[in-house]
One Martini backbone bead per residue (centre of mass of N, CA, C, O) as a GRO file, in nm:
protein
  456
    1MET     BB    1  -0.061   2.237   1.709
    2ARG     BB    2  -0.063   2.006   1.944
    3LYS     BB    3   0.090   1.721   2.002
    4LYS     BB    4   0.002   1.392   2.042
    5SER     BB    5   0.083   1.165   2.275
    6TYR     BB    6   0.222   0.822   2.272
    7ASN     BB    7   0.209   0.469   2.391
    8MET     BB    8   0.212   0.134   2.290
    9LEU     BB    9   0.294   0.006   2.588
   10THR     BB   10   0.082   0.195   2.793
   11ASP     BB   11  -0.148   0.282   2.653
   12PRO     BB   12  -0.439   0.264   2.541
   13PRO     BB   13  -0.491   0.083   2.268
   14GLY     BB   14  -0.698   0.259   2.116
   15ARG     BB   15  -0.546   0.527   2.134
   16SER     BB   16  -0.269   0.448   2.012
   17LEU     BB   17  -0.377   0.338   1.744
   18LEU     BB   18  -0.529   0.590   1.645
   19LEU     BB   19  -0.295   0.799   1.663
   20PHE     BB   20  -0.118   0.632   1.466
   21ALA     BB   21  -0.324   0.596   1.219
   22LEU     BB   22  -0.415   0.877   1.125
   23PRO     BB   23  -0.157   0.972   0.976
   24MET     BB   24  -0.165   0.728   0.785
   25ILE     BB   25  -0.430   0.791   0.650
   26PHE     BB   26  -0.357   1.071   0.547
   27GLY     BB   27  -0.102   0.978   0.400
   28ASN     BB   28  -0.242   0.769   0.211
   29LEU     BB   29  -0.428   0.969   0.078
   30PHE     BB   30  -0.200   1.138  -0.045
   31GLN     BB   31  -0.083   0.903  -0.201
   32GLN     BB   32  -0.334   0.873  -0.381
   33PHE     BB   33  -0.343   1.159  -0.489
   34TYR     BB   34  -0.063   1.131  -0.608
   35ASN     BB   35  -0.162   0.899  -0.809
   36ILE     BB   36  -0.443   1.032  -0.930
   37ALA     BB   37  -0.356   1.294  -1.067
   38ASP     BB   38  -0.303   1.180  -1.345
   39SER     BB   39  -0.598   1.092  -1.409
   40VAL     BB   40  -0.749   1.358  -1.367
   41ILE     BB   41  -0.588   1.533  -1.569
   42VAL     BB   42  -0.608   1.356  -1.829
   43GLY     BB   43  -0.921   1.321  -1.824
   44ASN     BB   44  -0.978   1.646  -1.844
   45PHE     BB   45  -0.722   1.756  -2.055
   46VAL     BB   46  -0.706   1.509  -2.277
   47GLY     BB   47  -0.862   1.214  -2.220
   48GLU     BB   48  -0.980   0.893  -2.239
   49ARG     BB   49  -0.720   0.761  -2.358
   50ALA     BB   50  -0.523   0.867  -2.148
   51LEU     BB   51  -0.659   0.729  -1.910
   52ALA     BB   52  -0.623   0.442  -2.022
   53ALA     BB   53  -0.312   0.447  -2.026
   54VAL     BB   54  -0.272   0.494  -1.724
   55GLY     BB   55  -0.450   0.251  -1.637
   56ALA     BB   56  -0.272   0.030  -1.771
   57SER     BB   57  -0.024   0.108  -1.575
   58TYR     BB   58  -0.134   0.096  -1.281
   59ALA     BB   59  -0.129  -0.212  -1.219
   60ILE     BB   60   0.180  -0.229  -1.256
   61THR     BB   61   0.285  -0.011  -1.055
   62ASN     BB   62   0.145  -0.135  -0.797
   63VAL     BB   63   0.331  -0.376  -0.764
   64PHE     BB   64   0.586  -0.208  -0.688
   65ILE     BB   65   0.466  -0.060  -0.450
   66ALA     BB   66   0.401  -0.318  -0.288
   67ILE     BB   67   0.691  -0.411  -0.256
   68ALA     BB   68   0.787  -0.167  -0.097
   69ILE     BB   69   0.580  -0.176   0.134
   70GLY     BB   70   0.615  -0.472   0.218
   71GLY     BB   71   0.919  -0.457   0.280
   72GLY     BB   72   0.902  -0.232   0.490
   73ILE     BB   73   0.709  -0.372   0.687
   74GLY     BB   74   0.868  -0.631   0.733
   75SER     BB   75   1.129  -0.490   0.838
   76SER     BB   76   0.985  -0.323   1.073
   77VAL     BB   77   0.944  -0.550   1.271
   78ILE     BB   78   1.237  -0.567   1.368
   79ILE     BB   79   1.263  -0.272   1.449
   80SER     BB   80   1.033  -0.271   1.662
   81GLN     BB   81   1.145  -0.501   1.841
   82CYS     BB   82   1.410  -0.362   1.915
   83LEU     BB   83   1.280  -0.113   2.042
   84GLY     BB   84   1.098  -0.263   2.254
   85ALA     BB   85   1.377  -0.404   2.378
   86GLY     BB   86   1.614  -0.168   2.375
   87GLN     BB   87   1.781  -0.217   2.086
   88LYS     BB   88   1.929   0.042   1.935
   89SER     BB   89   2.167  -0.060   1.770
   90LYS     BB   90   2.010  -0.279   1.611
   91MET     BB   91   1.802  -0.085   1.495
   92LYS     BB   92   2.000   0.078   1.321
   93THR     BB   93   2.108  -0.159   1.160
   94ALA     BB   94   1.831  -0.236   1.040
   95VAL     BB   95   1.789   0.023   0.882
   96PHE     BB   96   2.043   0.011   0.698
   97THR     BB   97   1.984  -0.266   0.580
   98THR     BB   98   1.718  -0.191   0.444
   99LEU     BB   99   1.818   0.036   0.255
  100ILE     BB  100   2.023  -0.130   0.096
  101ASN     BB  101   1.842  -0.354  -0.009
  102PHE     BB  102   1.628  -0.159  -0.165
  103LEU     BB  103   1.818  -0.018  -0.352
  104VAL     BB  104   1.905  -0.265  -0.511
  105VAL     BB  105   1.625  -0.372  -0.590
  106SER     BB  106   1.525  -0.115  -0.745
  107ILE     BB  107   1.739  -0.112  -0.966
  108CYS     BB  108   1.677  -0.392  -1.081
  109LEU     BB  109   1.372  -0.347  -1.141
  110GLY     BB  110   1.402  -0.100  -1.325
  111ALA     BB  111   1.570  -0.241  -1.544
  112LEU     BB  112   1.366  -0.468  -1.601
  113GLY     BB  113   1.128  -0.284  -1.680
  114LEU     BB  114   1.259  -0.148  -1.927
  115PHE     BB  115   1.306  -0.415  -2.085
  116LEU     BB  116   0.976  -0.517  -2.042
  117ASN     BB  117   0.766  -0.306  -2.112
  118HIS     BB  118   0.614  -0.411  -2.375
  119ARG     BB  119   0.561  -0.699  -2.275
  120ILE     BB  120   0.377  -0.638  -2.038
  121LEU     BB  121   0.153  -0.497  -2.205
  122GLY     BB  122   0.104  -0.750  -2.379
  123TRP     BB  123   0.020  -0.952  -2.151
  124VAL     BB  124  -0.240  -0.744  -2.075
  125ASN     BB  125  -0.387  -0.645  -2.336
  126THR     BB  126  -0.328  -0.373  -2.454
  127PRO     BB  127  -0.460  -0.143  -2.627
  128GLN     BB  128  -0.351  -0.005  -2.921
  129GLU     BB  129  -0.458   0.300  -2.883
  130VAL     BB  130  -0.268   0.304  -2.586
  131PHE     BB  131   0.020   0.177  -2.594
  132LEU     BB  132   0.233   0.408  -2.629
  133ASP     BB  133   0.152   0.577  -2.382
  134ALA     BB  134   0.191   0.351  -2.173
  135ALA     BB  135   0.494   0.302  -2.233
  136LEU     BB  136   0.592   0.585  -2.160
  137TYR     BB  137   0.493   0.596  -1.869
  138LEU     BB  138   0.643   0.335  -1.772
  139ALA     BB  139   0.936   0.417  -1.834
  140ILE     BB  140   0.948   0.660  -1.639
  141TYR     BB  141   0.876   0.503  -1.389
  142PHE     BB  142   1.122   0.307  -1.386
  143ALA     BB  143   1.339   0.531  -1.361
  144GLY     BB  144   1.200   0.614  -1.059
  145LEU     BB  145   1.200   0.362  -0.863
  146PRO     BB  146   1.411   0.426  -0.638
  147PHE     BB  147   1.249   0.660  -0.517
  148LEU     BB  148   0.994   0.507  -0.444
  149PHE     BB  149   1.122   0.297  -0.260
  150MET     BB  150   1.267   0.480  -0.053
  151TYR     BB  151   1.025   0.629   0.052
  152ASN     BB  152   0.847   0.386   0.149
  153VAL     BB  153   1.059   0.265   0.338
  154GLU     BB  154   1.101   0.517   0.515
  155ALA     BB  155   0.808   0.530   0.614
  156SER     BB  156   0.815   0.253   0.760
  157ILE     BB  157   1.037   0.332   0.959
  158PHE     BB  158   0.894   0.560   1.101
  159ASN     BB  159   0.660   0.379   1.200
  160ALA     BB  160   0.842   0.181   1.365
  161LEU     BB  161   0.930   0.441   1.555
  162GLY     BB  162   0.637   0.598   1.600
  163ASP     BB  163   0.637   0.787   1.324
  164SER     BB  164   0.347   0.917   1.142
  165ARG     BB  165   0.398   1.227   1.065
  166THR     BB  166   0.629   1.265   0.868
  167PRO     BB  167   0.502   1.117   0.622
  168LEU     BB  168   0.264   1.311   0.604
  169TYR     BB  169   0.415   1.575   0.542
  170LEU     BB  170   0.557   1.465   0.288
  171LEU     BB  171   0.298   1.395   0.129
  172ILE     BB  172   0.179   1.672   0.112
  173PHE     BB  173   0.409   1.797  -0.040
  174SER     BB  174   0.432   1.590  -0.282
  175SER     BB  175   0.141   1.614  -0.382
  176LEU     BB  176   0.144   1.915  -0.451
  177LEU     BB  177   0.385   1.896  -0.640
  178ASN     BB  178   0.264   1.696  -0.841
  179ILE     BB  179   0.018   1.860  -0.928
  180PHE     BB  180   0.172   2.106  -1.027
  181LEU     BB  181   0.348   1.963  -1.240
  182ASP     BB  182   0.123   1.835  -1.404
  183MET     BB  183  -0.013   2.105  -1.488
  184VAL     BB  184   0.226   2.229  -1.627
  185PHE     BB  185   0.288   2.000  -1.839
  186VAL     BB  186  -0.010   1.975  -1.953
  187ILE     BB  187  -0.131   2.269  -1.977
  188GLN     BB  188   0.118   2.447  -2.057
  189PHE     BB  189   0.302   2.215  -2.241
  190GLN     BB  190   0.143   1.973  -2.371
  191GLN     BB  191   0.250   1.656  -2.267
  192GLY     BB  192   0.063   1.472  -2.135
  193VAL     BB  193   0.166   1.173  -2.035
  194ARG     BB  194   0.458   1.268  -1.999
  195GLY     BB  195   0.402   1.493  -1.788
  196VAL     BB  196   0.293   1.315  -1.550
  197ALA     BB  197   0.543   1.135  -1.526
  198VAL     BB  198   0.756   1.354  -1.467
  199GLY     BB  199   0.617   1.482  -1.222
  200THR     BB  200   0.628   1.226  -1.047
  201LEU     BB  201   0.933   1.180  -1.046
  202ILE     BB  202   1.017   1.444  -0.911
  203ALA     BB  203   0.848   1.416  -0.650
  204GLN     BB  204   0.981   1.150  -0.556
  205GLY     BB  205   1.274   1.249  -0.539
  206VAL     BB  206   1.236   1.472  -0.329
  207SER     BB  207   1.109   1.294  -0.106
  208ALA     BB  208   1.342   1.091  -0.067
  209VAL     BB  209   1.562   1.291   0.021
  210ILE     BB  210   1.422   1.423   0.262
  211SER     BB  211   1.361   1.160   0.417
  212PHE     BB  212   1.658   1.074   0.460
  213VAL     BB  213   1.751   1.316   0.626
  214LEU     BB  214   1.539   1.286   0.857
  215LEU     BB  215   1.621   1.000   0.943
  216LEU     BB  216   1.911   1.062   1.032
  217ARG     BB  217   1.827   1.264   1.252
  218LYS     BB  218   1.659   1.064   1.422
  219LEU     BB  219   1.882   0.849   1.483
  220LYS     BB  220   2.068   1.043   1.655
  221LYS     BB  221   1.867   1.041   1.914
  222TYR     BB  222   1.977   0.749   1.954
  223GLU     BB  223   2.136   0.632   2.215
  224THR     BB  224   2.444   0.440   2.237
  225ASP     BB  225   2.687   0.210   2.369
  226GLU     BB  226   2.707   0.092   2.079
  227PRO     BB  227   2.795   0.038   1.774
  228CYS     BB  228   2.681   0.050   1.457
  229ARG     BB  229   2.591  -0.101   1.157
  230LEU     BB  230   2.537  -0.099   0.811
  231TYR     BB  231   2.556  -0.427   0.812
  232ASP     BB  232   2.349  -0.738   0.859
  233GLY     BB  233   2.308  -1.065   0.782
  234GLY     BB  234   2.125  -1.171   1.010
  235LEU     BB  235   1.905  -0.952   0.988
  236MET     BB  236   1.842  -0.999   0.693
  237VAL     BB  237   1.725  -1.281   0.729
  238SER     BB  238   1.498  -1.200   0.922
  239MET     BB  239   1.361  -1.000   0.725
  240VAL     BB  240   1.307  -1.187   0.488
  241ARG     BB  241   1.118  -1.385   0.638
  242ILE     BB  242   0.903  -1.143   0.665
  243ALA     BB  243   0.906  -0.973   0.396
  244VAL     BB  244   0.820  -1.172   0.178
  245PRO     BB  245   0.530  -1.227   0.279
  246SER     BB  246   0.459  -0.924   0.287
  247ILE     BB  247   0.490  -0.877  -0.015
  248ILE     BB  248   0.277  -1.077  -0.095
  249GLN     BB  249   0.046  -0.947   0.062
  250GLN     BB  250   0.068  -0.661  -0.075
  251SER     BB  251   0.071  -0.776  -0.383
  252ILE     BB  252  -0.181  -0.954  -0.431
  253VAL     BB  253  -0.384  -0.744  -0.522
  254GLN     BB  254  -0.212  -0.631  -0.761
  255ILE     BB  255  -0.177  -0.895  -0.912
  256GLY     BB  256  -0.474  -0.943  -0.948
  257ILE     BB  257  -0.529  -0.686  -1.109
  258LEU     BB  258  -0.333  -0.750  -1.339
  259LEU     BB  259  -0.470  -1.017  -1.430
  260VAL     BB  260  -0.747  -0.880  -1.470
  261GLN     BB  261  -0.663  -0.663  -1.678
  262SER     BB  262  -0.651  -0.848  -1.929
  263VAL     BB  263  -0.959  -0.875  -1.939
  264VAL     BB  264  -1.046  -0.578  -1.944
  265ASN     BB  265  -0.888  -0.491  -2.205
  266SER     BB  266  -1.076  -0.665  -2.402
  267PHE     BB  267  -1.321  -0.436  -2.385
  268GLY     BB  268  -1.167  -0.172  -2.412
  269ALA     BB  269  -1.114   0.167  -2.362
  270SER     BB  270  -1.379   0.253  -2.218
  271VAL     BB  271  -1.385   0.036  -2.000
  272LEU     BB  272  -1.100   0.096  -1.894
  273ALA     BB  273  -1.159   0.382  -1.797
  274GLY     BB  274  -1.380   0.306  -1.591
  275TYR     BB  275  -1.213   0.103  -1.430
  276SER     BB  276  -0.991   0.303  -1.348
  277ALA     BB  277  -1.172   0.487  -1.182
  278GLY     BB  278  -1.263   0.268  -0.980
  279MET     BB  279  -0.980   0.198  -0.872
  280ARG     BB  280  -0.913   0.474  -0.758
  281ILE     BB  281  -1.146   0.481  -0.554
  282GLU     BB  282  -1.069   0.223  -0.407
  283SER     BB  283  -0.784   0.314  -0.311
  284ILE     BB  284  -0.906   0.525  -0.118
  285SER     BB  285  -1.116   0.353   0.052
  286ILE     BB  286  -0.885   0.143   0.177
  287VAL     BB  287  -0.698   0.312   0.358
  288PRO     BB  288  -0.808   0.276   0.653
  289MET     BB  289  -0.779  -0.032   0.648
  290LEU     BB  290  -0.470  -0.058   0.591
  291ALA     BB  291  -0.376   0.126   0.823
  292MET     BB  292  -0.478  -0.055   1.053
  293GLY     BB  293  -0.305  -0.296   0.975
  294ASN     BB  294  -0.027  -0.151   1.005
  295ALA     BB  295  -0.070  -0.059   1.296
  296MET     BB  296  -0.108  -0.346   1.410
  297SER     BB  297   0.174  -0.441   1.343
  298THR     BB  298   0.333  -0.242   1.521
  299PHE     BB  299   0.183  -0.293   1.786
  300THR     BB  300   0.253  -0.593   1.801
  301ALA     BB  301   0.563  -0.581   1.784
  302GLN     BB  302   0.611  -0.407   2.039
  303ASN     BB  303   0.449  -0.591   2.245
  304VAL     BB  304   0.600  -0.860   2.197
  305GLY     BB  305   0.879  -0.743   2.266
  306ALA     BB  306   0.750  -0.687   2.572
  307GLY     BB  307   0.533  -0.928   2.645
  308GLN     BB  308   0.225  -0.798   2.557
  309LEU     BB  309  -0.039  -0.987   2.456
  310GLU     BB  310  -0.309  -0.863   2.565
  311ARG     BB  311  -0.285  -0.593   2.410
  312VAL     BB  312  -0.327  -0.709   2.131
  313LYS     BB  313  -0.623  -0.794   2.162
  314LYS     BB  314  -0.734  -0.512   2.226
  315GLY     BB  315  -0.643  -0.379   1.961
  316TYR     BB  316  -0.799  -0.566   1.771
  317ARG     BB  317  -1.085  -0.482   1.866
  318MET     BB  318  -1.053  -0.180   1.780
  319CYS     BB  319  -1.034  -0.232   1.476
  320TYR     BB  320  -1.327  -0.316   1.435
  321VAL     BB  321  -1.463  -0.052   1.504
  322THR     BB  322  -1.327   0.118   1.282
  323VAL     BB  323  -1.388  -0.047   1.013
  324LEU     BB  324  -1.697  -0.064   1.042
  325SER     BB  325  -1.748   0.240   1.044
  326ALA     BB  326  -1.609   0.308   0.775
  327GLY     BB  327  -1.774   0.115   0.594
  328ALA     BB  328  -2.054   0.244   0.642
  329PHE     BB  329  -1.986   0.525   0.537
  330LEU     BB  330  -1.898   0.448   0.245
  331CYS     BB  331  -2.159   0.316   0.154
  332VAL     BB  332  -2.340   0.566   0.175
  333LEU     BB  333  -2.175   0.761   0.003
  334TYR     BB  334  -2.177   0.590  -0.275
  335GLN     BB  335  -2.484   0.555  -0.305
  336LEU     BB  336  -2.536   0.874  -0.321
  337PHE     BB  337  -2.227   0.986  -0.462
  338GLY     BB  338  -2.081   0.822  -0.695
  339ASN     BB  339  -2.103   1.016  -0.946
  340VAL     BB  340  -1.916   1.237  -0.836
  341PHE     BB  341  -1.653   1.070  -0.830
  342VAL     BB  342  -1.647   0.981  -1.130
  343SER     BB  343  -1.655   1.281  -1.249
  344ALA     BB  344  -1.349   1.342  -1.181
  345PHE     BB  345  -1.266   1.158  -1.449
  346LEU     BB  346  -1.557   1.171  -1.598
  347ASP     BB  347  -1.775   1.235  -1.863
  348ALA     BB  348  -2.095   1.138  -1.908
  349GLY     BB  349  -2.143   1.256  -2.201
  350ASN     BB  350  -1.860   1.154  -2.350
  351GLY     BB  351  -1.858   0.858  -2.163
  352SER     BB  352  -2.092   0.646  -2.087
  353VAL     BB  353  -1.953   0.372  -2.061
  354ALA     BB  354  -1.732   0.456  -1.867
  355PHE     BB  355  -1.909   0.579  -1.645
  356GLN     BB  356  -2.089   0.327  -1.582
  357THR     BB  357  -1.860   0.141  -1.505
  358GLY     BB  358  -1.755   0.305  -1.262
  359LEU     BB  359  -2.024   0.315  -1.101
  360ASP     BB  360  -2.071   0.013  -1.065
  361TYR     BB  361  -1.815  -0.044  -0.915
  362VAL     BB  362  -1.853   0.148  -0.669
  363LYS     BB  363  -2.131   0.053  -0.561
  364PHE     BB  364  -2.072  -0.245  -0.510
  365LEU     BB  365  -1.803  -0.226  -0.326
  366SER     BB  366  -1.920  -0.055  -0.081
  367PHE     BB  367  -2.034  -0.315   0.080
  368PHE     BB  368  -1.705  -0.435   0.140
  369TYR     BB  369  -1.489  -0.258   0.300
  370ALA     BB  370  -1.494  -0.390   0.585
  371LEU     BB  371  -1.367  -0.661   0.500
  372ILE     BB  372  -1.076  -0.554   0.446
  373GLY     BB  373  -1.036  -0.455   0.735
  374LEU     BB  374  -1.044  -0.731   0.875
  375LYS     BB  375  -0.816  -0.854   0.714
  376ALA     BB  376  -0.588  -0.644   0.774
  377SER     BB  377  -0.588  -0.669   1.085
  378THR     BB  378  -0.522  -0.972   1.100
  379ASP     BB  379  -0.264  -0.965   0.931
  380GLY     BB  380  -0.115  -0.759   1.112
  381LEU     BB  381  -0.092  -0.934   1.360
  382LEU     BB  382   0.061  -1.173   1.236
  383ARG     BB  383   0.300  -1.009   1.129
  384GLY     BB  384   0.390  -0.878   1.405
  385ALA     BB  385   0.437  -1.184   1.527
  386GLY     BB  386   0.574  -1.358   1.279
  387ASP     BB  387   0.310  -1.499   1.140
  388VAL     BB  388   0.329  -1.564   0.791
  389LYS     BB  389   0.189  -1.820   0.670
  390ALA     BB  390  -0.118  -1.780   0.694
  391PHE     BB  391  -0.151  -1.503   0.533
  392THR     BB  392  -0.023  -1.609   0.277
  393VAL     BB  393  -0.233  -1.821   0.210
  394ALA     BB  394  -0.478  -1.632   0.215
  395ASN     BB  395  -0.375  -1.447  -0.023
  396LEU     BB  396  -0.360  -1.670  -0.236
  397VAL     BB  397  -0.660  -1.729  -0.232
  398ASN     BB  398  -0.751  -1.451  -0.310
  399LEU     BB  399  -0.614  -1.445  -0.586
  400SER     BB  400  -0.737  -1.701  -0.712
  401ILE     BB  401  -1.032  -1.615  -0.709
  402ARG     BB  402  -1.012  -1.357  -0.880
  403VAL     BB  403  -0.882  -1.477  -1.134
  404VAL     BB  404  -1.071  -1.714  -1.198
  405VAL     BB  405  -1.345  -1.574  -1.204
  406THR     BB  406  -1.276  -1.363  -1.420
  407ASN     BB  407  -1.165  -1.551  -1.652
  408VAL     BB  408  -1.425  -1.736  -1.669
  409PHE     BB  409  -1.687  -1.516  -1.644
  410ALA     BB  410  -1.647  -1.241  -1.793
  411PRO     BB  411  -1.670  -1.338  -2.098
  412VAL     BB  412  -1.979  -1.420  -2.039
  413TYR     BB  413  -2.112  -1.185  -1.819
  414GLY     BB  414  -1.897  -0.959  -1.786
  415ILE     BB  415  -1.729  -0.697  -1.628
  416GLN     BB  416  -1.865  -0.722  -1.337
  417VAL     BB  417  -1.698  -0.969  -1.238
  418ALA     BB  418  -1.434  -0.818  -1.160
  419TRP     BB  419  -1.578  -0.694  -0.889
  420MET     BB  420  -1.723  -0.946  -0.765
  421ALA     BB  421  -1.451  -1.104  -0.689
  422VAL     BB  422  -1.331  -0.937  -0.459
  423PRO     BB  423  -1.503  -1.020  -0.197
  424MET     BB  424  -1.439  -1.318  -0.220
  425GLY     BB  425  -1.137  -1.293  -0.149
  426TRP     BB  426  -1.162  -1.142   0.119
  427ALA     BB  427  -1.329  -1.354   0.272
  428ALA     BB  428  -1.131  -1.589   0.257
  429ASN     BB  429  -0.896  -1.449   0.393
  430TYR     BB  430  -1.030  -1.388   0.666
  431VAL     BB  431  -1.111  -1.673   0.754
  432ILE     BB  432  -0.823  -1.786   0.768
  433SER     BB  433  -0.686  -1.575   0.957
  434PHE     BB  434  -0.891  -1.594   1.191
  435GLY     BB  435  -0.862  -1.893   1.247
  436TRP     BB  436  -0.561  -1.869   1.327
  437TYR     BB  437  -0.595  -1.673   1.561
  438LEU     BB  438  -0.775  -1.868   1.740
  439THR     BB  439  -0.539  -2.075   1.802
  440GLY     BB  440  -0.273  -1.896   1.920
  441ARG     BB  441   0.007  -1.940   1.759
  442TRP     BB  442   0.117  -1.644   1.738
  443LYS     BB  443   0.244  -1.640   2.031
  444TRP     BB  444   0.496  -1.824   1.952
  445LYS     BB  445   0.645  -1.681   1.713
  446TRP     BB  446   0.782  -1.431   1.852
  447GLU     BB  447   1.005  -1.586   2.002
  448LYS     BB  448   1.177  -1.653   1.755
  449VAL     BB  449   1.225  -1.362   1.666
  450GLY     BB  450   1.344  -1.258   1.934
  451LYS     BB  451   1.594  -1.443   1.934
  452VAL     BB  452   1.721  -1.327   1.678
  453THR     BB  453   1.756  -1.030   1.771
  454LYS     BB  454   1.930  -1.097   2.018
  455ARG     BB  455   2.158  -1.256   1.876
  456ASN     BB  456   2.220  -1.001   1.671
   0.00000   0.00000   0.00000
């Protein structure tokens, strides 16, 4: 199949955004399949308790994934702006600076995670009957954290360079490898939770190495008149200023889920298993929404780097068309066939409480997926323009609503409050971010970021 080419600076905004976002959507779907393979396999071949153990670890592991993705996206804003401004040498320096920064960060976080493994599970009230399996899964995960970080950061760099296909191909490969290894270790060698953790670690390691080699080859194609440096402190400061709020923005949902997890865990292993299945389905469902937000971030960064602000507004309007259409489709799909999706994780006959919990979760949240798409697109525009304060505040409000509502009302009214609080946070986030967009102040922020990239 012939590849469709596009240019974010000259092509119709809707076309360039969609062509850029589609590989990201498919890539992120495979990323989720890559993540949920553990749950599907242990849920079907080991049992409900094994699924609960992986689910107890899932909220914790997603916080670290969000840090990697958020950091990569935040740093890629500078990379995209340098590329859009034609500063190829600085762009290469920004890439190398990003890789070095996150390699160091991932090693430190992995060591910290191994040290605090049992304490973290204790803080979120992990049920005793699944505690040891959850601790084993989490320990192996932390050991492979540098691989996970480097792959996700490298994928963000590819996207910043306008290449969203390479991460897609790598994800397809790594997802299939992960599923194969999981099945071998669990079904053939009867390794249970340990097997899926080791399979995931190996798949992540292979993906990270291959991605690094391909990235180096891609960078060689950019000819420069002046040599690039391996590290630049000035660019690092510029990246941190955008990356830290972006990490907060990407992490906020996962931190909220983690804090909510402690309440969910108190309802026991069966409810935890059902809730885990619902979270996995939610993570797949919001992929197109988050992908449009990330695409909007790159689109905005490249166009503001070239001084084309009106194109940003046109692209933003096209995001609305996409996310509203996707949200309507998902709502109809889960209302009609929600039980089919939950049954991929749980047997309705053998775990009726778990199954019904997952089904209730999926059906309720399906009405609100378009809302997170609107939120993600608006946040992406602000992030790409370098205007990070507004959406950071918005996401903190999002987190606060979810955590407070769940902790105060779930013990009184039941587990369903845990997912009812989700759209409340999304709505508040969107209202704040959209209100800031309407002020037009994001147009001024990019000039400050642009001056930094030019000076460095």
